Coordinates of C-alpha atoms in Angstrom, one line a residue:
Chain C
X891 CA 16.0 94.0 -0.7
X892 CA 15.7 91.6 2.3
X893 CA 12.2 91.5 2.5
X894 CA 12.1 90.9 -1.8
X895 CA 14.5 87.5 -0.9
X896 CA 12.1 86.5 2.0
X897 CA 9.1 86.7 -0.3
X898 CA 11.3 84.5 -3.0
X899 CA 12.4 81.8 -0.7
X900 CA 8.7 81.7 0.3
X901 CA 7.3 81.3 -3.2
X902 CA 10.0 79.0 -4.1
X903 CA 8.8 76.8 -1.0
X904 CA 5.7 76.9 -2.1
X905 CA 6.5 75.7 -5.2
X906 CA 8.5 72.9 -4.4
X907 CA 5.8 71.3 -2.4
X908 CA 2.9 71.8 -4.6
X909 CA 5.1 69.6 -7.3
X910 CA 6.1 67.1 -4.2
X911 CA 2.2 66.8 -3.7
X912 CA 1.6 66.3 -7.4
X913 CA 4.1 63.6 -7.7
X914 CA 3.2 61.7 -4.7
X915 CA -1.1 61.6 -5.6
X916 CA 0.3 60.8 -9.0
X917 CA 2.0 57.5 -7.7
X918 CA -0.7 57.1 -5.1
X919 CA -3.3 56.9 -8.1
X920 CA -1.1 54.8 -10.5
X921 CA -0.5 52.0 -7.9
X922 CA -4.0 52.2 -7.1
X923 CA -5.6 51.6 -10.7
X924 CA -3.3 48.9 -11.3
X925 CA -5.4 45.5 -10.8
X926 CA -3.8 43.7 -7.6
X927 CA -3.5 39.9 -10.0
X928 CA -1.3 41.6 -12.3
X929 CA 1.2 42.6 -9.6
X930 CA 3.6 39.1 -10.3
X931 CA 4.0 38.2 -6.7
X932 CA 8.1 38.5 -6.2
X933 CA 9.5 34.7 -6.4
X934 CA 12.2 33.1 -4.0
X935 CA 15.5 33.4 -5.3
X936 CA 16.3 30.1 -6.1
X937 CA 13.1 29.9 -7.8
X938 CA 13.6 30.6 -11.9
X939 CA 9.9 30.0 -13.3
X940 CA 6.6 30.1 -11.9
X941 CA 3.4 28.3 -13.9
X942 CA 0.2 27.7 -13.0
X943 CA -2.1 24.6 -14.7
X944 CA 1.2 22.6 -15.1
X945 CA 1.1 19.3 -17.5
X946 CA 3.9 17.2 -18.2
X947 CA 3.5 13.9 -19.9
X948 CA 6.7 11.2 -20.8
X949 CA 6.4 9.3 -23.9
X950 CA 8.6 6.6 -25.0
X951 CA 8.4 4.7 -28.3
X952 CA 5.0 6.3 -28.9
X953 CA 3.5 5.3 -26.0
X954 CA 2.6 7.1 -22.8
X955 CA 4.7 6.3 -19.6
X956 CA 2.8 9.4 -17.6
X957 CA 1.0 12.6 -17.2
X958 CA 1.4 14.8 -14.1
X959 CA -0.8 17.5 -13.5
X960 CA -0.3 20.5 -11.0
X961 CA -2.1 23.5 -10.4
X962 CA 1.3 25.4 -10.1
X963 CA 4.8 24.4 -10.1
X964 CA 7.9 26.3 -9.8
X965 CA 11.2 25.5 -11.6
X966 CA 14.4 25.7 -9.5
X967 CA 17.4 26.2 -11.9
X968 CA 20.1 25.1 -9.2
X969 CA 18.7 21.8 -9.1
X970 CA 16.9 20.8 -12.0
X971 CA 13.5 20.1 -10.4
X972 CA 10.1 21.4 -10.7
X973 CA 8.2 22.0 -7.6
X974 CA 4.7 21.1 -8.0
X975 CA 1.3 22.0 -5.9
X976 CA -1.7 19.8 -5.7
X977 CA -0.4 17.1 -8.2
X978 CA -2.4 14.5 -10.3
X979 CA 0.3 11.7 -11.4
X980 CA -1.2 9.2 -14.2
X981 CA 0.1 5.6 -15.2
X982 CA -1.7 4.3 -18.2
X983 CA -3.0 1.0 -18.3
X984 CA -0.3 -1.8 -20.0
X985 CA -2.7 -4.2 -20.0
X986 CA -3.8 -5.4 -16.7
X987 CA -5.0 -3.7 -13.9
X988 CA -5.7 -0.4 -15.9
X989 CA -4.8 3.2 -15.3
X990 CA -3.4 4.2 -11.6
X991 CA -3.9 7.3 -10.6
X992 CA -1.9 9.4 -7.9
X993 CA -3.0 12.1 -6.1
X994 CA -0.8 14.0 -3.4
X995 CA -0.6 17.7 -2.1
X996 CA 3.4 18.5 -3.5
X997 CA 5.7 16.8 -5.7
X998 CA 9.2 17.1 -7.2
X999 CA 9.7 16.0 -10.6
X1000 CA 13.6 15.5 -11.5
X1001 CA 13.9 17.0 -14.9
X1002 CA 16.8 15.3 -16.2
X1003 CA 16.0 11.6 -14.7
X1004 CA 12.3 12.0 -15.0
X1005 CA 11.8 10.3 -11.1
X1006 CA 8.8 11.8 -9.5
X1007 CA 8.2 12.3 -5.5
X1008 CA 5.1 12.8 -4.1
X1009 CA 4.0 13.7 -0.5
X1010 CA 1.1 14.6 1.9
X1011 CA -1.8 12.5 1.6
X1012 CA -0.7 10.2 -1.4
X1013 CA -3.7 8.7 -2.3
X1014 CA -4.0 6.0 -5.2
X1015 CA -6.2 4.3 -7.3
X1016 CA -7.0 2.1 -10.4
X1017 CA -9.4 0.9 -12.8
X1018 CA -9.2 -2.5 -11.3
X1019 CA -10.5 -1.5 -7.8
X1020 CA -6.5 -1.6 -6.2
X1021 CA -6.1 1.2 -3.8
X1022 CA -3.4 2.4 -1.3
X1023 CA -2.6 5.6 0.7
X1024 CA 0.5 6.7 2.3
X1025 CA 2.4 9.8 3.0
X1026 CA 5.3 9.6 0.4
X1027 CA 6.4 8.0 -2.7
X1028 CA 9.0 7.9 -5.3
X1029 CA 8.6 7.2 -8.8
X1030 CA 11.7 5.5 -10.4
X1031 CA 11.3 6.1 -14.3
X1032 CA 14.1 3.7 -15.2
X1033 CA 12.6 1.1 -13.3
X1034 CA 8.8 1.8 -13.9
X1035 CA 8.5 1.3 -10.2
X1036 CA 6.7 3.1 -7.2
X1037 CA 8.2 2.8 -3.9
X1038 CA 7.6 3.9 -0.6
X1039 CA 9.5 3.8 3.0
X1040 CA 6.4 4.8 4.8
X1041 CA 3.4 3.6 6.8
X1042 CA 1.2 2.2 4.0
X1043 CA -2.8 0.6 3.8
X1044 CA -3.3 -1.0 0.3
X1045 CA -6.8 -3.1 -0.9
X1046 CA -7.7 -4.8 -4.1
X1047 CA -11.1 -5.5 -3.2
X1048 CA -10.1 -9.4 -1.5
X1049 CA -7.0 -8.4 0.1
X1050 CA -6.6 -5.1 2.9
X1051 CA -3.2 -5.1 3.9
X1052 CA -1.1 -2.4 6.3
X1053 CA 2.4 -2.5 6.4
X1054 CA 5.8 -0.5 5.9
X1055 CA 7.6 -0.1 2.9
X1056 CA 5.7 -0.9 -0.5
X1057 CA 6.8 -1.5 -3.9
X1058 CA 4.6 -1.3 -6.8
X1059 CA 5.6 -2.4 -10.4
X1060 CA 3.8 -0.4 -12.8
X1061 CA 4.1 -2.9 -15.6
X1062 CA 2.6 -5.9 -13.4
X1063 CA 1.1 -4.0 -10.7
X1064 CA 2.5 -6.4 -8.6
X1065 CA 2.8 -5.0 -5.1
X1066 CA 5.3 -5.8 -2.0
X1067 CA 4.5 -4.5 1.5
X1068 CA 8.1 -4.8 2.8
X1069 CA 7.8 -4.9 6.8
X1070 CA 5.4 -5.3 9.4
X1071 CA 2.3 -6.8 7.3
X1072 CA -1.2 -7.3 8.7
X1073 CA -3.7 -8.4 6.2
X1074 CA -7.4 -9.2 6.0
X1075 CA -8.0 -11.9 3.1
X1076 CA -11.6 -12.0 2.1
X1077 CA -12.4 -15.4 1.5
X1078 CA -15.9 -14.8 -0.3
X1079 CA -16.4 -13.2 -4.2
X1080 CA -14.5 -10.1 -4.4
X1081 CA -15.7 -7.0 -2.8
Chain D
X722 CA -19.3 -36.2 13.1
X723 CA -21.4 -32.4 13.9
X724 CA -19.1 -29.8 12.3
X725 CA -17.4 -27.8 15.2
X726 CA -18.6 -24.3 13.7
X727 CA -20.8 -22.5 11.7
X728 CA -19.5 -21.0 8.0
X729 CA -16.0 -20.8 8.5
X730 CA -15.1 -20.9 5.3
X731 CA -16.9 -17.6 4.2
X732 CA -14.9 -16.1 7.4
X733 CA -12.1 -13.5 6.0
X734 CA -8.6 -14.7 7.6
X735 CA -6.3 -12.4 9.1
X736 CA -2.7 -12.8 8.7
X737 CA 0.4 -11.3 9.6
X738 CA 3.8 -12.0 8.6
X739 CA 7.1 -10.0 7.7
X740 CA 6.4 -9.7 4.0
X741 CA 3.9 -9.3 1.0
X742 CA 4.3 -10.1 -2.1
X743 CA 1.2 -9.9 -4.9
X744 CA 1.2 -11.7 -8.4
X745 CA -1.7 -10.6 -10.5
X746 CA -0.7 -12.9 -13.1
X747 CA -0.5 -15.9 -10.7
X748 CA -3.3 -14.4 -9.1
X749 CA -1.7 -14.9 -5.5
X750 CA -0.5 -13.4 -2.4
X751 CA 2.6 -14.7 -0.6
X752 CA 3.1 -13.7 3.1
X753 CA 6.8 -14.8 4.0
X754 CA 8.5 -14.5 7.6
X755 CA 7.2 -15.5 10.4
X756 CA 3.2 -16.3 9.3
X757 CA 0.4 -16.3 11.4
X758 CA -2.7 -17.2 9.9
X759 CA -6.3 -16.8 11.7
X760 CA -9.5 -17.9 10.9
X761 CA -12.4 -18.3 13.2
X762 CA -10.8 -20.5 16.2
X763 CA -8.0 -21.8 13.5
X764 CA -4.4 -20.9 13.4
X765 CA -1.9 -21.4 10.8
X766 CA 2.2 -20.6 11.4
X767 CA 4.2 -21.1 9.0
X768 CA 7.3 -19.7 7.3
X769 CA 5.5 -19.2 4.0
X770 CA 1.9 -18.9 2.9
X771 CA 0.5 -18.4 -0.2
X772 CA -3.0 -17.6 -0.8
X773 CA -4.5 -18.8 -4.5
X774 CA -7.3 -16.5 -6.0
X775 CA -9.8 -18.2 -8.4
X776 CA -10.0 -16.6 -11.8
X777 CA -13.8 -15.9 -11.7
X778 CA -15.1 -13.6 -8.6
X779 CA -11.7 -13.6 -6.8
X780 CA -12.7 -16.2 -4.1
X781 CA -10.0 -17.8 -2.0
X782 CA -9.5 -21.3 -4.3
X783 CA -6.8 -22.2 -1.7
X784 CA -4.1 -21.5 1.0
X785 CA -0.4 -22.9 0.8
X786 CA 1.9 -23.0 3.8
X787 CA 5.1 -24.6 3.7
X788 CA 8.3 -24.8 6.4
X789 CA 7.4 -25.2 10.2
X790 CA 3.2 -25.6 9.7
X791 CA 1.8 -25.9 13.0
X792 CA -2.2 -25.8 12.7
X793 CA -3.6 -25.0 16.2
X794 CA -7.7 -25.3 16.7
X795 CA -9.0 -26.0 20.3
X796 CA -6.8 -29.0 21.6
X797 CA -5.8 -30.4 18.5
X798 CA -2.4 -29.2 17.1
X799 CA -1.2 -30.8 13.7
X800 CA 2.5 -30.3 12.1
X801 CA 3.8 -30.8 9.0
X802 CA 6.6 -29.3 6.7
X803 CA 3.6 -28.4 3.9
X804 CA -0.3 -27.7 4.2
X805 CA -2.9 -26.6 1.6
X806 CA -6.0 -25.4 3.0
X807 CA -8.7 -25.9 0.7
X808 CA -11.0 -23.6 1.5
X809 CA -14.6 -24.2 0.3
X810 CA -13.6 -28.5 1.7
X811 CA -12.6 -27.6 4.6
X812 CA -10.0 -29.1 5.3
X813 CA -5.8 -28.9 5.3
X814 CA -3.9 -31.7 3.1
X815 CA -0.6 -32.1 5.3
X816 CA 2.3 -33.4 3.7
X817 CA 6.3 -33.9 5.0
X818 CA 6.2 -36.1 8.4
X819 CA 2.8 -34.5 9.0
X820 CA 1.9 -35.2 12.8
X821 CA -1.8 -34.8 14.4
X822 CA -2.2 -34.6 18.3
X823 CA -5.4 -34.3 20.3
X824 CA -4.4 -34.4 24.3
X825 CA -2.3 -37.3 24.6
X826 CA -3.1 -38.9 22.1
X827 CA -1.3 -38.6 18.4
X828 CA -1.1 -40.1 15.0
X829 CA 1.2 -40.0 12.3
X830 CA 1.8 -40.9 8.4
X831 CA 2.6 -39.6 5.1
X832 CA -0.4 -37.8 4.5
X833 CA -3.2 -36.5 6.8
X834 CA -6.1 -34.9 6.0
X835 CA -7.1 -32.3 8.7
X836 CA -11.0 -32.0 8.3
X837 CA -11.4 -28.6 9.9
X838 CA -15.0 -28.3 10.8
X839 CA -15.0 -32.3 12.0
X840 CA -13.1 -33.7 14.8
X841 CA -11.8 -36.1 11.7
X842 CA -8.3 -36.7 10.3
X843 CA -7.7 -38.9 7.8
X844 CA -3.7 -40.6 8.1
X845 CA -2.7 -42.6 4.9
X846 CA 0.7 -44.0 5.0
X847 CA 3.0 -44.9 2.3
X848 CA 6.6 -47.1 1.6
X849 CA 8.6 -44.9 3.9
X850 CA 5.9 -43.9 6.4
X851 CA 3.6 -46.3 7.8
X852 CA 0.4 -44.9 9.7
X853 CA 1.0 -45.1 13.5
X854 CA -0.9 -43.9 16.1
X855 CA -0.5 -43.3 20.0
X856 CA -4.2 -43.9 21.8
X857 CA -4.2 -43.1 25.5
X858 CA -6.9 -44.8 26.8
X859 CA -9.2 -42.7 29.0
X860 CA -8.7 -43.8 32.7
X861 CA -11.4 -45.4 34.8
X862 CA -13.1 -43.0 36.9
X863 CA -12.6 -42.8 40.7
X864 CA -15.8 -44.5 41.7
X865 CA -15.0 -47.4 39.5
X866 CA -12.1 -47.7 41.5
X867 CA -14.0 -48.0 44.7
X868 CA -16.4 -50.7 43.5
X869 CA -13.3 -53.2 43.5

């Protein structure tokens, strides 16, 4: 009788092991066959939504105020901001100096105020040849003003300026450099 | 008089100041606060300096300086309340108690036109500011002295 019990135990153990083996290999097979890219990365806790190839634009009274393109963006619901990467920010022509295009590594778009902060290798260029570089700019939507508190290098073909702090009025394309101005004025024809 | 140096008018102007504001409508760039502008051997100091561009081609038409204007070039110094630097003509028109000093000599009047490329200034008087000049004759050389 004892011997039969022992055989039963062994058989039960073998069956359980076999089932475990089948289960494990099944799980492994499933995870391998599933293509890597479809497995969505786990989002950070504060991020509600993550999108690729983003395009925002602001239109007021039928006039496009700006466009914002980004390779990637993450929406932070708590702060109500969208964090963007590899950004292109376009301020359309208002009749003077043409369109201005700013590029930067990052941007933060405040959904409520529609203000935009661009940071990391900020480079701006307009159709009329105006250019500036800095590390961080803030676009104030209500005042249509691009400002920076950092060191700036600006040129417009006649004037090359370095200084600290800048204000660019989007409508008029007038520029202020706020401190420590060093400029070179080309006296001859515009470069 | 022979021009002092080559084509200064084509040289860039280097400017330092506290602040800068451009205005694309009036085609100006206004530098304010402790302004220093240098072009070749000519330096202009002022509280405020505005560069005017021509509409066509964007060349510098003129540079207006105002407030404690000082122009320094070699041993020549000019002071005034305002000054307009005409780049093409290479001259500076000084108004507001203008004076030009060269060594110990000095002239003053109502308006002084300072020729940048020539050792020349033209002084004009007015009802309230006659032309004045203080010329220090050069002292006779030492050897002359011995002859006596």
